[in-house]
Short mmCIF file of C-alpha atoms in Angstrom, two decimals:
data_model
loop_
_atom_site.label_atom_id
_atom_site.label_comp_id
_atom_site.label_asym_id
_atom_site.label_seq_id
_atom_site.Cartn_x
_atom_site.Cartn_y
_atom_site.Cartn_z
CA UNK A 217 32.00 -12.93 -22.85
CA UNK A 218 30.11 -12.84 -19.64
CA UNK A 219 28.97 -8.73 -20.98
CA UNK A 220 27.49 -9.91 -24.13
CA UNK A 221 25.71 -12.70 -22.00
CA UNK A 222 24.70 -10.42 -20.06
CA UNK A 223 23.13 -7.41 -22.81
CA UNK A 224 21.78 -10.94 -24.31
CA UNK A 225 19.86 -11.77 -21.10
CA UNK A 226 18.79 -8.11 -20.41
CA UNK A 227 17.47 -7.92 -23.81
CA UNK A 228 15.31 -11.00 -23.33
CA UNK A 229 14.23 -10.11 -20.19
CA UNK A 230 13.78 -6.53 -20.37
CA UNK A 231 11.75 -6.56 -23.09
CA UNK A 232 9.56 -3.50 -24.42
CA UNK A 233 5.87 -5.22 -23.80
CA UNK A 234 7.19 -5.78 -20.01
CA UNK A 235 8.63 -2.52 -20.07
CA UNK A 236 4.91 -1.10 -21.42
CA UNK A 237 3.24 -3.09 -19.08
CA UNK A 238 4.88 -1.62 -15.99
CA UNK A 239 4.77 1.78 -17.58
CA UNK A 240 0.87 1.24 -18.16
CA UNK A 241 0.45 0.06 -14.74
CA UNK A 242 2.40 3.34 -13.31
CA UNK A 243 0.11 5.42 -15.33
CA UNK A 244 -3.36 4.01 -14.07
CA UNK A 245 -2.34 4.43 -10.73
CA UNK A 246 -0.97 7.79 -11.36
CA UNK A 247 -3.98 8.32 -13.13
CA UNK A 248 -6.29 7.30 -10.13
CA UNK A 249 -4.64 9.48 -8.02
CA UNK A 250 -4.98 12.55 -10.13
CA UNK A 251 -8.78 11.96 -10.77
CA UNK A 252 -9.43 11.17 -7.00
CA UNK A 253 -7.96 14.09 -5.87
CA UNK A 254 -5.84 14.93 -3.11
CA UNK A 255 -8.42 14.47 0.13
CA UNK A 256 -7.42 16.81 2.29
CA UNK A 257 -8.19 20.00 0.28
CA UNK A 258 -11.81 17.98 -0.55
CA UNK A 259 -12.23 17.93 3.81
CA UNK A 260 -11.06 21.92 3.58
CA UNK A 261 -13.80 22.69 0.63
CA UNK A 262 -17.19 24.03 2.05
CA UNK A 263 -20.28 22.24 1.53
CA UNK A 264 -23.11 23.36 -0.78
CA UNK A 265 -26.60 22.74 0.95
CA UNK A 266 -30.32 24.25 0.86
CA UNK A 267 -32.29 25.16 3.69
CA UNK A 268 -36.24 24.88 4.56
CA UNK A 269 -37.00 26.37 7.89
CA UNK A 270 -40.86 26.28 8.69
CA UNK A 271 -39.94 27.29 12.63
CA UNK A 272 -40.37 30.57 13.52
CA UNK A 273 -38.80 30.51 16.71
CA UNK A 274 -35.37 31.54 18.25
CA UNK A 275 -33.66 27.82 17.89
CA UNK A 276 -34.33 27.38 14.18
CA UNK A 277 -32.84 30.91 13.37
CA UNK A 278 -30.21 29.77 15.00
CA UNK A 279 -29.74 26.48 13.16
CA UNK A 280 -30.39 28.17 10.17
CA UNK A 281 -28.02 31.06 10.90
CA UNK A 282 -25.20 28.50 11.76
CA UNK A 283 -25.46 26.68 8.76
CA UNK A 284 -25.09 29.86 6.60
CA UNK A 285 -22.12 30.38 8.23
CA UNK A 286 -20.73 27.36 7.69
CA UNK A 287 -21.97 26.59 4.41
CA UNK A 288 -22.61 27.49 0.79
CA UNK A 289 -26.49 27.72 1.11
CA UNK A 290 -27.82 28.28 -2.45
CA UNK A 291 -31.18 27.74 -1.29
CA UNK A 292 -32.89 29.57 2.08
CA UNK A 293 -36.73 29.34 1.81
CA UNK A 294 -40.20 27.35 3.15
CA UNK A 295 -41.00 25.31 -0.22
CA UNK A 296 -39.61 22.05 0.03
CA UNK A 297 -40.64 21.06 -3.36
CA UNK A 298 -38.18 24.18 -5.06
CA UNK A 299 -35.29 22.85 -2.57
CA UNK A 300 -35.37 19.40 -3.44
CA UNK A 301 -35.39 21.21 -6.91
CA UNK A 302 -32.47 23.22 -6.73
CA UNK A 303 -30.42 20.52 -4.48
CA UNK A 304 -30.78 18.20 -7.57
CA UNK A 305 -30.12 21.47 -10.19
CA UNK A 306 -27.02 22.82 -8.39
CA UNK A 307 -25.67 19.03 -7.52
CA UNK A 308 -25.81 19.90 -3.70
CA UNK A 309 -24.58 17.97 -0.71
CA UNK A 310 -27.82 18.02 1.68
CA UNK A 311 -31.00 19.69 1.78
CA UNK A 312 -32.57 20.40 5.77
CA UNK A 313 -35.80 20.76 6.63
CA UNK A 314 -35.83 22.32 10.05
CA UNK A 315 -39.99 21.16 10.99
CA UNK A 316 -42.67 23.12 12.17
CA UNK A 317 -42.67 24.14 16.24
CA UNK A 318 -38.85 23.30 16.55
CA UNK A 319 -38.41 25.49 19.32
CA UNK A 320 -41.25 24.90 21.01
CA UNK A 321 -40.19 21.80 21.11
CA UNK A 322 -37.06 22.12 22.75
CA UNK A 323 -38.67 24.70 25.11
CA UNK A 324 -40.70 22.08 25.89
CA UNK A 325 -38.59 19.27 26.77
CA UNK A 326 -39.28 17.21 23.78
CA UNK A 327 -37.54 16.19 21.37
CA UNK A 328 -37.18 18.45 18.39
CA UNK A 329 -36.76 17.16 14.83
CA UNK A 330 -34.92 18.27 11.45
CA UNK A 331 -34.96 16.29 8.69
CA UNK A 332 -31.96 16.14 5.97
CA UNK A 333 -32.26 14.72 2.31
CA UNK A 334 -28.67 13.87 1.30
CA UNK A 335 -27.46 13.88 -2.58
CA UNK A 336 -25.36 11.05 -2.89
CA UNK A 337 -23.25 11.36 -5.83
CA UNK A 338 -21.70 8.16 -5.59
CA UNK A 339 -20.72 5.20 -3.24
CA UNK A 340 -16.70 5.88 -3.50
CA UNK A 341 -14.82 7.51 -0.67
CA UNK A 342 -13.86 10.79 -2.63
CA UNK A 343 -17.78 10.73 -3.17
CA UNK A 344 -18.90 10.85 0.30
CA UNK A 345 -16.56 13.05 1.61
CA UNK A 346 -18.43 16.34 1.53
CA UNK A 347 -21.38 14.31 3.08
CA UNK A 348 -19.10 13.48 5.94
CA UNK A 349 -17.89 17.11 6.83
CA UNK A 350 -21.38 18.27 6.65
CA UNK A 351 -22.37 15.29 9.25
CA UNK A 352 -19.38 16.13 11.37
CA UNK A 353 -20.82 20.00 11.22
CA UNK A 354 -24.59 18.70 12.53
CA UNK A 355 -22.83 16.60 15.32
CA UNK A 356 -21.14 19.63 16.21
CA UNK A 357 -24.34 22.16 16.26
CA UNK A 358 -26.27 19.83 18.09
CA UNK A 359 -23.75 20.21 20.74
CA UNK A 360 -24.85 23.96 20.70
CA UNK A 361 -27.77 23.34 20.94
CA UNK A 362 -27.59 21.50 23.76
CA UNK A 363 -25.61 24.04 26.13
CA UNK A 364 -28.20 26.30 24.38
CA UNK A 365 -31.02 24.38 26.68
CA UNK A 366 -28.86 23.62 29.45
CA UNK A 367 -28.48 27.40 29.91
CA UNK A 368 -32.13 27.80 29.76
CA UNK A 369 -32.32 25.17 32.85
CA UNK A 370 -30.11 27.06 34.58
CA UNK A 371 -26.65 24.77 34.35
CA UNK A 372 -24.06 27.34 34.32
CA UNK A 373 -21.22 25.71 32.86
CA UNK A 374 -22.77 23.32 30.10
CA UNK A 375 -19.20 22.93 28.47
CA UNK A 376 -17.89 21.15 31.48
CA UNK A 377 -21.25 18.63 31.96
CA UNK A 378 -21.23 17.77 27.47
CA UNK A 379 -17.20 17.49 28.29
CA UNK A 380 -15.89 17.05 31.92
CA UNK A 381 -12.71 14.95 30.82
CA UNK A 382 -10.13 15.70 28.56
CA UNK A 383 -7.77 13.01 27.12
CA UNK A 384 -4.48 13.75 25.78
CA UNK A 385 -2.14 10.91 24.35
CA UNK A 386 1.49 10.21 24.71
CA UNK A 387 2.62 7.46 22.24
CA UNK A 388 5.29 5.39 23.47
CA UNK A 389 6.82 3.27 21.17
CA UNK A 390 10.66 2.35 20.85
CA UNK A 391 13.05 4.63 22.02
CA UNK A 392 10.38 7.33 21.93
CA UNK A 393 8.18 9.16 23.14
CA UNK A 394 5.43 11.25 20.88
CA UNK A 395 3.53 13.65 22.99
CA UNK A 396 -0.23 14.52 21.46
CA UNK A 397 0.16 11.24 19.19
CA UNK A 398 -2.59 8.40 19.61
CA UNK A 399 -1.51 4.98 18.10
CA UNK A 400 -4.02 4.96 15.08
CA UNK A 401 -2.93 8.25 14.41
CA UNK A 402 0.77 7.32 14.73
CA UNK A 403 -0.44 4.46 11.74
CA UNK A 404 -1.97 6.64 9.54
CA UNK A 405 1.32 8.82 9.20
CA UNK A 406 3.66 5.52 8.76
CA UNK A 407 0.85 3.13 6.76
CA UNK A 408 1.38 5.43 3.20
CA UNK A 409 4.89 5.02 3.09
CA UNK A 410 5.01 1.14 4.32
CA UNK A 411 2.02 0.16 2.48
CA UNK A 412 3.67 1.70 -0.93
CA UNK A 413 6.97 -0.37 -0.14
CA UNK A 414 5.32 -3.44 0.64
CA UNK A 415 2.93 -3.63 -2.37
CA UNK A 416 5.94 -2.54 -5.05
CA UNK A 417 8.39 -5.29 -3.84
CA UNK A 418 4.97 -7.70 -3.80
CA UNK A 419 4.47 -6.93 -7.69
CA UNK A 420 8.09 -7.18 -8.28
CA UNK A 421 9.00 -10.32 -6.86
CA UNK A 422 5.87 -12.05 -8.88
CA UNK A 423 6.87 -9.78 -11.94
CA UNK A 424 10.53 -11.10 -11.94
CA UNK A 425 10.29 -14.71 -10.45
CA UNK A 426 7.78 -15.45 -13.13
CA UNK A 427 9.54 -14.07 -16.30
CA UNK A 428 12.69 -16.35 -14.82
CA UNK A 429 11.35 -19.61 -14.59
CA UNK A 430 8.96 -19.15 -17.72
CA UNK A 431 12.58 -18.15 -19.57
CA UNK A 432 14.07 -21.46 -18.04
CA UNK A 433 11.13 -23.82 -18.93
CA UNK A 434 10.97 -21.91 -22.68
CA UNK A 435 15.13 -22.42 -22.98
CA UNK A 436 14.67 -26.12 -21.60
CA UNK A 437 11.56 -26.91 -24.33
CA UNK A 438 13.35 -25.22 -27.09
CA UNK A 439 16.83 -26.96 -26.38
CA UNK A 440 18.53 -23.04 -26.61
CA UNK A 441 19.94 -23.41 -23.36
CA UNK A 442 21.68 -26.89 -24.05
CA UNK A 443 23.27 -25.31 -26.93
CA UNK A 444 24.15 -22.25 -24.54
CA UNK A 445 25.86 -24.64 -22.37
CA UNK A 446 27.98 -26.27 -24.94
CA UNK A 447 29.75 -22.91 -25.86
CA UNK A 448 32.96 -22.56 -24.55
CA UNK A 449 31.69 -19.90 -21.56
CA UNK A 450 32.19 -20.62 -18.03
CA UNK A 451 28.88 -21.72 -16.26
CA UNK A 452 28.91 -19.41 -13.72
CA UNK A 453 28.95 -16.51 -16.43
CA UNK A 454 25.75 -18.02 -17.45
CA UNK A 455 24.12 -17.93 -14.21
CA UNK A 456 24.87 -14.98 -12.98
CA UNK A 457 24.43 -12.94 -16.00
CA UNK A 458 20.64 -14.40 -16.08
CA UNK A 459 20.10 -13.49 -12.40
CA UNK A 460 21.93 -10.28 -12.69
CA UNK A 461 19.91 -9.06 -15.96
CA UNK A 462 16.85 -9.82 -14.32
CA UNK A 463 17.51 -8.07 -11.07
CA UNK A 464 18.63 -5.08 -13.38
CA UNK A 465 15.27 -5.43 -15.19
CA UNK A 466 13.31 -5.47 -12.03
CA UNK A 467 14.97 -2.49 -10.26
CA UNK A 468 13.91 -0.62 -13.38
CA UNK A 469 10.88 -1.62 -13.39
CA UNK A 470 10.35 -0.95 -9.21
CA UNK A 471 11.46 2.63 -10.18
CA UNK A 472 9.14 2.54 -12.64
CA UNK A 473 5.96 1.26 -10.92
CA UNK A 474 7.17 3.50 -7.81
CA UNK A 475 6.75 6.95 -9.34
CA UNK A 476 3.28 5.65 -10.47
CA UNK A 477 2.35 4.34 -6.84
CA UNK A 478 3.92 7.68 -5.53
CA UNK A 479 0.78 9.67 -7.28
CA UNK A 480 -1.65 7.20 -6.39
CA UNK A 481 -0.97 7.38 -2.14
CA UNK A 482 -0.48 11.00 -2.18
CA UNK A 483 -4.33 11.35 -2.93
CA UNK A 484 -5.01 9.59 0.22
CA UNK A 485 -2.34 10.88 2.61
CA UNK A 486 -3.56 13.96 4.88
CA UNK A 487 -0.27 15.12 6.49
CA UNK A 488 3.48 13.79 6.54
CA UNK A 489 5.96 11.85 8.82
CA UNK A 490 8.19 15.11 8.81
CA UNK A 491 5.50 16.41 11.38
CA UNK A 492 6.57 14.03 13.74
CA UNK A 493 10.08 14.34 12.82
CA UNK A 494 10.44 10.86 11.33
CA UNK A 495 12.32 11.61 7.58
CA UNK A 496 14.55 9.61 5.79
CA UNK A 497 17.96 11.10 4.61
CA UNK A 498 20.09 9.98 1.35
CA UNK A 499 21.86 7.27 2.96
CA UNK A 500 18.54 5.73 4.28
CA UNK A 501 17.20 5.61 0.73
CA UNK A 502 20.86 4.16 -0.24
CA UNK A 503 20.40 1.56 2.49
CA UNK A 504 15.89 0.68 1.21
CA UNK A 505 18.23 0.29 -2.63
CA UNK A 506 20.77 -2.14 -1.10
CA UNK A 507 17.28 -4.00 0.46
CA UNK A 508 15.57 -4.09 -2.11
CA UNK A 509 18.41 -5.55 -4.64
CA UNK A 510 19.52 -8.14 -2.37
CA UNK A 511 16.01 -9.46 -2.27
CA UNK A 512 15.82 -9.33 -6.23
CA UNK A 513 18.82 -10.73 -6.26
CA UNK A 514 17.59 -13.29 -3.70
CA UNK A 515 13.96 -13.84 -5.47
CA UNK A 516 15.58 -14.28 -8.93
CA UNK A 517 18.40 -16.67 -6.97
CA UNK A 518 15.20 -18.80 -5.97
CA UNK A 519 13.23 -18.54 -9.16
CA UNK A 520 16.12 -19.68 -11.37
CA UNK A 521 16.61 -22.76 -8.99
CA UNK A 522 12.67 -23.96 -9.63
CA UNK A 523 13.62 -23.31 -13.37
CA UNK A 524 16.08 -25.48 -12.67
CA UNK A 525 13.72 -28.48 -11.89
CA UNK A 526 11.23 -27.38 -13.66
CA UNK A 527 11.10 -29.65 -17.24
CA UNK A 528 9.44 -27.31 -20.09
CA UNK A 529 7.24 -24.21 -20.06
CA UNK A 530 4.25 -25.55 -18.59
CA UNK A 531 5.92 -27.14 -15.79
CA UNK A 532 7.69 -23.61 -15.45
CA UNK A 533 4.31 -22.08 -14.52
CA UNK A 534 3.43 -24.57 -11.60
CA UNK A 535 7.06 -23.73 -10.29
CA UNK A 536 5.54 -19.92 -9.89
CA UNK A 537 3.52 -20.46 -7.31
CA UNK A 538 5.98 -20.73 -4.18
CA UNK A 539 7.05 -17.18 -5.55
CA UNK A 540 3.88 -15.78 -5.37
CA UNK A 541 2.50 -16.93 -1.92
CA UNK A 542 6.34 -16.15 -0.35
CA UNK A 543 5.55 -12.83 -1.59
CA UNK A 544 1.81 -12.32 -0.69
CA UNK A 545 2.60 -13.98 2.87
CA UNK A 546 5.55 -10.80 3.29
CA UNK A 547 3.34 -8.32 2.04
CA UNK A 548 0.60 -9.37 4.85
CA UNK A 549 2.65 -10.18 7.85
CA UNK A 550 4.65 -6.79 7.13
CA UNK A 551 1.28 -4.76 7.22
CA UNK A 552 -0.60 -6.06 9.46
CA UNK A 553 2.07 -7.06 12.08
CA UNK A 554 5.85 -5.10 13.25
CA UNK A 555 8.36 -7.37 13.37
CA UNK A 556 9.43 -6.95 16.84
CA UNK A 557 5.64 -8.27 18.17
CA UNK A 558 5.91 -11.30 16.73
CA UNK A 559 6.41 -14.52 19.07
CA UNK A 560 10.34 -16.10 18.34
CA UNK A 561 9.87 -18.88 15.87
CA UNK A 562 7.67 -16.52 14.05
CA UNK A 563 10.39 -14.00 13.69
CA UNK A 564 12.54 -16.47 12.58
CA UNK A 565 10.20 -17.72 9.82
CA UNK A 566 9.71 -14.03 9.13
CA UNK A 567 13.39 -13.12 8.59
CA UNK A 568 13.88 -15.93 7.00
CA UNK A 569 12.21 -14.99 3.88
CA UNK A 570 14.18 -12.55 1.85
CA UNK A 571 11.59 -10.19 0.55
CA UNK A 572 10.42 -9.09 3.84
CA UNK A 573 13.14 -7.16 4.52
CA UNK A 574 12.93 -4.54 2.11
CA UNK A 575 9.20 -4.17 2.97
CA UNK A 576 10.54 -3.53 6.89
CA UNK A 577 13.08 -1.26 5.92
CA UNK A 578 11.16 2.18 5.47
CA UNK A 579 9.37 1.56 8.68
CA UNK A 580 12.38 0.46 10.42
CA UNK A 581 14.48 3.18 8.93
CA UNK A 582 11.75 5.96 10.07
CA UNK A 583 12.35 4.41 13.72
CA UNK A 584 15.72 4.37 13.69
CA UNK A 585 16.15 0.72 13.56
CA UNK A 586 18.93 0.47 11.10
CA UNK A 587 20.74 -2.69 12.19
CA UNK A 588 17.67 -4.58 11.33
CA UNK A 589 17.98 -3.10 7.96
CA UNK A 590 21.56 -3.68 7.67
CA UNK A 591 21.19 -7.17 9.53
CA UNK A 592 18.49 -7.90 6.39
CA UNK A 593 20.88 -6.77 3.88
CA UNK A 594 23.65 -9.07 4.82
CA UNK A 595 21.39 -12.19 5.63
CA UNK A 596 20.13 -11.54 1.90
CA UNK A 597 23.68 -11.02 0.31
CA UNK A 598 24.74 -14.21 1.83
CA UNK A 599 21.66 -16.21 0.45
CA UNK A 600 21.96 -14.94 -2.48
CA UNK A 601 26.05 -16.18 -3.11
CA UNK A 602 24.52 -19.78 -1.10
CA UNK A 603 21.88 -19.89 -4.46
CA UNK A 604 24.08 -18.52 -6.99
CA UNK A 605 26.73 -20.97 -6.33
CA UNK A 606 24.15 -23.82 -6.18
CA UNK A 607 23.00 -23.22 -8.98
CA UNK A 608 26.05 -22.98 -10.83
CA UNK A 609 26.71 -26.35 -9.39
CA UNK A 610 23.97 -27.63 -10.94
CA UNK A 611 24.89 -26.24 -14.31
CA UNK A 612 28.40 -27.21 -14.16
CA UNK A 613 27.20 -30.78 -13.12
CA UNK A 614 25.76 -31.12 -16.94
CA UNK A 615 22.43 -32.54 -14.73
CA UNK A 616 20.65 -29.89 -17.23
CA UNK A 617 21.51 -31.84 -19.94
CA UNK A 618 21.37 -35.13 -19.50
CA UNK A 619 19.00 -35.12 -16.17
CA UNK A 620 22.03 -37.23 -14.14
CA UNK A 621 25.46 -36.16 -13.83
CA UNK A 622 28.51 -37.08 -15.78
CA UNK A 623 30.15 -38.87 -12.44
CA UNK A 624 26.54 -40.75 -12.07
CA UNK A 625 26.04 -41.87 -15.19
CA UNK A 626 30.18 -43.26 -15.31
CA UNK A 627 29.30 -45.37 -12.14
CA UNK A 628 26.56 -46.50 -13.88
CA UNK A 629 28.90 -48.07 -16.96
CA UNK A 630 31.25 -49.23 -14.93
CA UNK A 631 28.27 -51.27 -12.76
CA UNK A 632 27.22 -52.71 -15.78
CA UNK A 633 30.19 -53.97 -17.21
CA UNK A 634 31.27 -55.64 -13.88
#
């Protein structure tokens, strides 16, 4: 009995336009990242600019000469109006215009002036990005140019005067100790994997918790479920069998939605944990499963209790919104804060909510912090009986049915016939 409950729930819940949706959603994002591009080999890719160099002197052959070497010129003459031509023809990054008496200029002591007419393509990042290595290029000439003159003044080490400190960074943090590893950079490598974690158990909690309490408020307006109740099934088969179907349905879909996020961040992710060392073995992804079912298991636990109360459909979809804002709150504090900064009744508040948990675990898992993880998991298992079983209280009490229990409602009689 409680199997064919349970293919009955899945089959309401798991339905084929959720299933679509999901699978739609997957495919944008996968989409996305495709058509963006993976970043890094965008960085790598050479620059196509045009050149107009009306100096004559030593310092403009030597800008000029520099940027041939760095870029794909496609234009190298003295007619501005044919380079702002061909920059717009050929769909160029940057056109420069090196000016008249640029060296005599700098021979000078005055400042010397080139002028640059950037193609923007766009205002997205994948857009802008050959604009930005070309600027990081001209920051870096300029610096040539500078020991260029400094030489002419006679300073004899102009390296040491542009540059006379040299920071390196150690990055302390935990049990260790990352040598040439700045904390932003330390982010960067850990923020693809957290950030992907965080915003699939976001969309599934909302996903699930929702379809659960709309189901209750439907069954509730449509009397189905007090008809489910008067079969001869035990109650708890009926409450479990709804949470578990629906925890089944949103694991598939998190697998689902997580391929599709997978494509999406690897566009935007320039190198890999694995650098540092930081990789996650089989039983760590066994251990982010366990996480991440005990907080379905949790989120459906809670959902189905606010069905509970909840009195028809449109009541159902008030009931939603404590779902939603647990799960937005989680997502936040888990990106923008690590659990172990947080002040004490903070942390408690924190681990008290069941879906942050799985959004800690890759990070804490990377770290080596797998009590916290397995601390998570249990806290979570053990909410999730404390719901289940009220629940099934609830159900058993027949308060679904008539609003007050049986035991109530006797008192009640026996009050009025006194």
């Amino acid at each position: 009995m409680f199997w064919n409950l349970l293919k009955k729930e899945l089959k309401e819940v798991l339905t084929v336009s959720s299933v679509v949706t999901v699978v739609v959603i997957s495919f944008v994002y996968a989409f996305i990242g495709k058509s963006v591009g993976n970043i890094e080999k965008e960085v790598l890719k050479k620059p196509s600019v045009a050149i107009v160099n009306l100096d004559e002197g030593d310092f403009g052959k030597a800008v000029e000469q520099g940027v041939v070497n760095f870029a794909n010129v496609f234009y190298n003459g003295n007619d501005l109006q044919k380079g702002l031509e061909e920059l717009k023809r050929q769909n160029g990054t940057a056109l420069l215009v090196i000016e008249k008496d640029f060296t005599k200029q700098l021979q000078s002591g005055e400042k010397a002036r080139i002028k640059v007419f950037w193609l923007l393509k766009g205002l997205g990042i994948a857009d802008t990005i050959s604009s930005s290595v070309f600027e990081g290029f001209y920051r870096t000439f300029e610096d040539q140019i500078k020991k260029a003159i400094m030489v002419q003044h006679g300073i004899q080490n102009p390296q040491f005067v542009l540059s006379p400190i040299e920071k390196t960074d150690t990055t302390v943090f935990g049990q260790m100790t990352l040598e040439d590893m700045s904390p932003p950079q330390l982010l960067n490598l850990t923020n693809s994997q957290t950030t992907m974690t965080s915003v699939v158990i976001m969309m599934l909690i909302i996903m699930a918790g929702n379809t659960v309490i709309s189901s209750m408020g439907l069954e509730k307006e449509n009397k189905t479920l007090e008809t489910l109740m008067t079969l001869p099934v035990k109650r708890s088969y009926i409450v479990f069998s709804k949470i578990l179907a629906a925890t089944i349905a949103g694991s598939v879909m998190a697998g689902i939605y997580m391929i599709g996020f997978n494509f999406y961040m690897k566009s935007f992710t320039f190198s890999s944990t694995a650098s540092l060392g930081l990789r996650l073995d089989l039983s760590d992804y066994l251990l982010v499963g366990v996480s991440l079912f005990s907080a379905l298991l949790c989120g459906i636990g809670m959902a189905m209790l606010l069905g509970v109360i909840s009195k028809d459909f449109k009541s159902a979809q008030v009931m939603t919104f404590p779902i939603t804002a647990l799960a937005i709150f989680s997502m936040i504090v888990t990106m923008f804060k690590d659990f172990a900064t947080l002040s004490l009744p903070l942390r408690v508040v924190i681990f008290a909510i069941p879906f942050t948990h799985p959004m800690l675990s890759m990070r804490n898992l990377l770290f080596g912090n797998n009590m916290l993880v397995v601390c998570g998991c249990f806290y979570n298992i053990v909410l999730a009986v404390f719901l289940i079983t009220l629940i099934t209280r609830i159900f058993n009490s027949d308060r679904l049915i008539v609003g007050v229990s049986f035991k109530n409602s006797r008192k009640k009689e026996n009050t009025k016939v006194q």
